[in-house]
XYZ file of C-alpha atoms in Angstrom:
262
model
C -98.040 202.378 34.372
C -99.025 198.846 33.461
C -96.727 196.103 32.148
C -97.541 192.534 31.188
C -95.202 189.722 30.154
C -95.431 186.059 29.187
C -93.239 183.397 27.602
C -94.364 182.218 24.157
C -93.382 179.783 21.416
C -93.281 182.623 18.936
C -94.331 182.700 15.301
C -94.032 184.736 12.149
C -97.732 185.562 12.465
C -97.078 187.048 15.913
C -94.221 189.132 14.564
C -96.318 190.371 11.630
C -99.165 191.335 13.968
C -96.954 193.800 15.850
C -96.187 195.643 12.631
C -99.559 195.622 10.911
C -100.323 198.924 9.164
C -103.527 199.422 11.171
C -101.492 199.475 14.402
C -99.948 202.824 13.431
C -96.660 201.333 14.623
C -93.136 202.629 14.922
C -89.970 200.628 15.601
C -88.496 202.325 18.671
C -85.362 200.266 19.281
C -83.570 197.063 18.309
C -80.948 195.400 20.474
C -78.390 193.202 18.688
C -80.656 193.090 15.660
C -80.438 194.619 12.188
C -83.640 193.536 10.411
C -85.614 196.171 8.564
C -88.897 194.292 8.189
C -91.042 192.081 10.413
C -89.926 189.014 8.390
C -86.262 189.864 8.828
C -86.639 190.511 12.541
C -88.404 187.183 13.026
C -85.722 185.309 11.071
C -82.985 186.877 13.201
C -84.725 185.857 16.413
C -85.488 182.371 15.156
C -81.920 181.697 13.982
C -80.549 182.350 17.474
C -83.453 180.655 19.274
C -82.822 177.488 17.250
C -79.401 177.187 18.891
C -81.322 175.804 21.871
C -83.215 172.612 21.055
C -84.549 171.932 24.565
C -86.623 174.972 25.478
C -90.171 175.173 24.108
C -91.170 178.786 24.809
C -88.109 180.657 23.589
C -89.440 184.201 23.565
C -90.920 186.779 25.916
C -93.760 189.057 24.853
C -94.199 192.262 26.826
C -96.694 195.122 26.729
C -95.729 198.351 28.511
C -98.446 201.002 28.797
C -97.986 204.332 30.628
C -101.064 206.307 31.753
C -102.764 208.021 28.791
C -102.026 211.535 30.020
C -98.316 210.646 30.175
C -98.099 208.485 27.052
C -99.614 211.271 24.970
C -96.704 213.549 25.939
C -93.769 211.156 25.473
C -91.287 211.805 22.661
C -89.666 209.069 20.606
C -86.552 209.419 22.790
C -88.699 208.989 25.916
C -90.208 205.787 24.543
C -86.749 204.464 23.654
C -85.440 205.138 27.161
C -88.510 203.492 28.661
C -87.942 200.396 26.501
C -84.257 200.216 27.440
C -84.919 200.691 31.152
C -87.620 198.036 31.115
C -85.379 195.600 29.234
C -82.493 196.230 31.635
C -84.616 195.579 34.723
C -86.129 192.510 33.015
C -82.667 191.005 32.561
C -82.587 190.879 28.772
C -78.936 191.953 28.843
C -77.243 191.353 25.517
C -79.995 189.138 24.153
C -81.937 190.102 21.046
C -85.004 192.230 21.628
C -86.903 194.983 19.909
C -89.621 197.468 20.848
C -92.588 198.543 18.707
C -94.791 201.502 19.615
C -98.508 201.097 18.869
C -100.476 204.317 18.473
C -103.813 203.023 17.176
C -105.587 202.885 20.558
C -106.533 205.512 23.125
C -103.440 204.586 25.120
C -100.133 204.450 23.252
C -98.107 201.415 24.349
C -94.975 199.414 23.660
C -94.731 195.819 22.511
C -91.326 194.439 23.443
C -90.311 191.082 21.954
C -87.275 189.401 23.519
C -85.292 186.257 22.770
C -84.684 184.113 25.865
C -81.794 182.395 24.078
C -78.434 184.163 23.930
C -75.810 183.864 21.187
C -74.300 180.814 22.919
C -77.593 178.942 22.819
C -78.309 179.331 26.544
C -81.621 180.315 28.090
C -80.867 183.439 30.113
C -84.378 184.625 31.031
C -86.349 182.854 33.750
C -90.071 182.790 32.918
C -91.292 181.809 36.404
C -93.629 184.485 37.780
C -92.645 186.698 34.848
C -96.029 188.424 34.828
C -95.685 189.348 38.489
C -92.136 190.605 37.946
C -93.187 192.770 35.015
C -95.780 194.468 37.202
C -93.177 195.259 39.853
C -90.796 196.610 37.209
C -93.555 198.882 35.918
C -94.065 200.240 39.430
C -90.326 200.836 39.849
C -90.081 202.685 36.540
C -93.154 204.750 37.387
C -91.722 205.761 40.754
C -88.354 206.646 39.214
C -90.113 208.950 36.753
C -92.545 210.402 39.265
C -95.500 208.792 37.470
C -98.474 207.350 39.272
C -98.602 203.560 39.437
C -101.523 201.615 37.984
C -102.882 201.086 41.507
C -102.708 204.783 42.336
C -104.424 205.785 39.102
C -107.166 203.200 39.619
C -107.662 204.269 43.232
C -108.022 207.942 42.239
C -110.524 207.056 39.500
C -112.626 204.952 41.864
C -112.729 207.701 44.486
C -113.874 210.260 41.900
C -116.528 207.903 40.514
C -117.866 207.079 43.962
C -118.211 210.750 44.878
C -119.905 211.541 41.578
C -122.337 208.618 41.889
C -123.260 209.366 45.484
C -123.915 213.029 44.676
C -125.964 212.125 41.611
C -128.121 209.608 43.505
C -128.668 212.025 46.398
C -130.071 214.669 44.055
C -132.106 212.380 41.762
C -135.445 210.584 41.783
C -134.766 208.032 39.023
C -131.925 206.182 37.345
C -132.534 208.217 34.194
C -131.675 211.340 36.149
C -128.613 209.679 37.622
C -127.409 208.625 34.171
C -127.870 212.167 32.884
C -125.988 213.740 35.798
C -123.165 211.194 35.526
C -122.891 211.952 31.817
C -122.607 215.684 32.550
C -119.663 214.917 34.815
C -117.874 212.722 32.283
C -119.092 209.200 33.061
C -121.210 206.555 31.350
C -123.501 204.611 33.692
C -124.702 201.212 32.424
C -127.269 199.320 34.503
C -127.570 195.539 34.357
C -130.687 193.490 34.976
C -131.498 189.875 35.775
C -134.550 188.128 34.350
C -135.876 185.375 36.586
C -139.300 183.758 36.399
C -140.527 186.550 34.202
C -139.427 189.232 36.642
C -136.776 191.770 35.626
C -134.623 192.889 38.542
C -131.888 195.510 38.715
C -128.737 193.704 39.847
C -125.711 195.846 39.056
C -124.028 198.748 37.310
C -120.807 199.595 35.512
C -119.387 203.103 35.331
C -116.852 204.136 32.700
C -115.130 207.487 32.105
C -116.588 208.883 28.874
C -113.120 209.270 27.321
C -112.538 205.511 27.743
C -115.984 204.390 26.659
C -116.906 202.820 23.353
C -120.187 201.222 22.407
C -120.019 197.503 21.678
C -120.440 198.135 17.962
C -117.179 200.134 18.028
C -115.193 197.695 20.138
C -112.896 194.891 19.067
C -113.331 191.508 20.745
C -110.248 192.214 22.867
C -111.651 195.549 23.991
C -114.978 193.966 24.911
C -113.226 191.379 27.060
C -111.041 193.988 28.762
C -114.174 195.737 30.103
C -113.206 199.331 30.717
C -114.648 201.045 33.759
C -115.681 199.582 37.106
C -118.500 197.580 38.649
C -119.969 198.926 41.886
C -118.181 196.228 43.888
C -114.872 197.366 42.364
C -115.516 200.991 43.256
C -116.460 200.136 46.837
C -117.280 196.648 48.095
C -119.825 198.182 50.488
C -121.720 199.963 47.720
C -124.879 198.008 46.825
C -127.192 198.602 43.873
C -130.288 197.853 46.012
C -129.340 200.516 48.556
C -128.843 203.101 45.816
C -132.137 202.086 44.212
C -133.930 202.423 47.552
C -132.406 205.880 47.987
C -133.856 206.965 44.642
C -137.282 205.589 45.587
C -137.205 207.514 48.865
C -136.220 210.686 47.007
C -139.158 210.171 44.641
C -141.549 209.545 47.518
C -140.385 212.703 49.330
C -140.886 214.816 46.220
C -144.368 213.393 45.700
C -145.338 213.983 49.337
C -144.013 217.511 49.108
C -146.019 218.132 45.951
C -149.234 216.913 47.606
C -148.644 219.142 50.619
C -148.562 222.301 48.479
């Protein structure tokens, strides 16, 4: 599971974004709040936050995203418990916070918005290293539930991709063949080239599970920047595109020599 957190100034626009119709959202839980609309929730948060005139970033924005295969199976009650457990470990206590489930992407995820200011006007949530802490909390919650952590999931994916790529290269004579074999096994292989002094040179590759892949024309700007999949160096730092390319050339040469010997 992945969790991200940051302190923010907050705004009505930010609150409205979380509940846009295209987000296929659902309010999962509200703590010490009674608002029924995004406007009302923002006004409640702001009224309490304004009790503190010294702090600039008075809110915490969180995104909590379980692995797809788990998130797809969670009930509303499961999401509520996840939100409460995350908030408890994050130290929100009796402060105002609410959780919104977004279901418009491949991976269902929670947006949790918390007020750092309590009802006495005191800042009760330390923002130092909050992103790092949120990651550790996600790992703790994953372990408690028997879920794989983000690192474990990524490691498993990389191992599978490496095995698939190595097998495909070993049995191919061109990158077209490799791409086709990777596709058959559920991966999209994208090669990258560098143009220098009029010479086009292969300089890298990115491999993405087909279920996570979208063409650029289908992707939002945020999705394009997030770059699903892995570069070769991320799969294995010792895996080099030139070595794989040379392997294909040798395979081609062997097949040609064999054909001439017949």
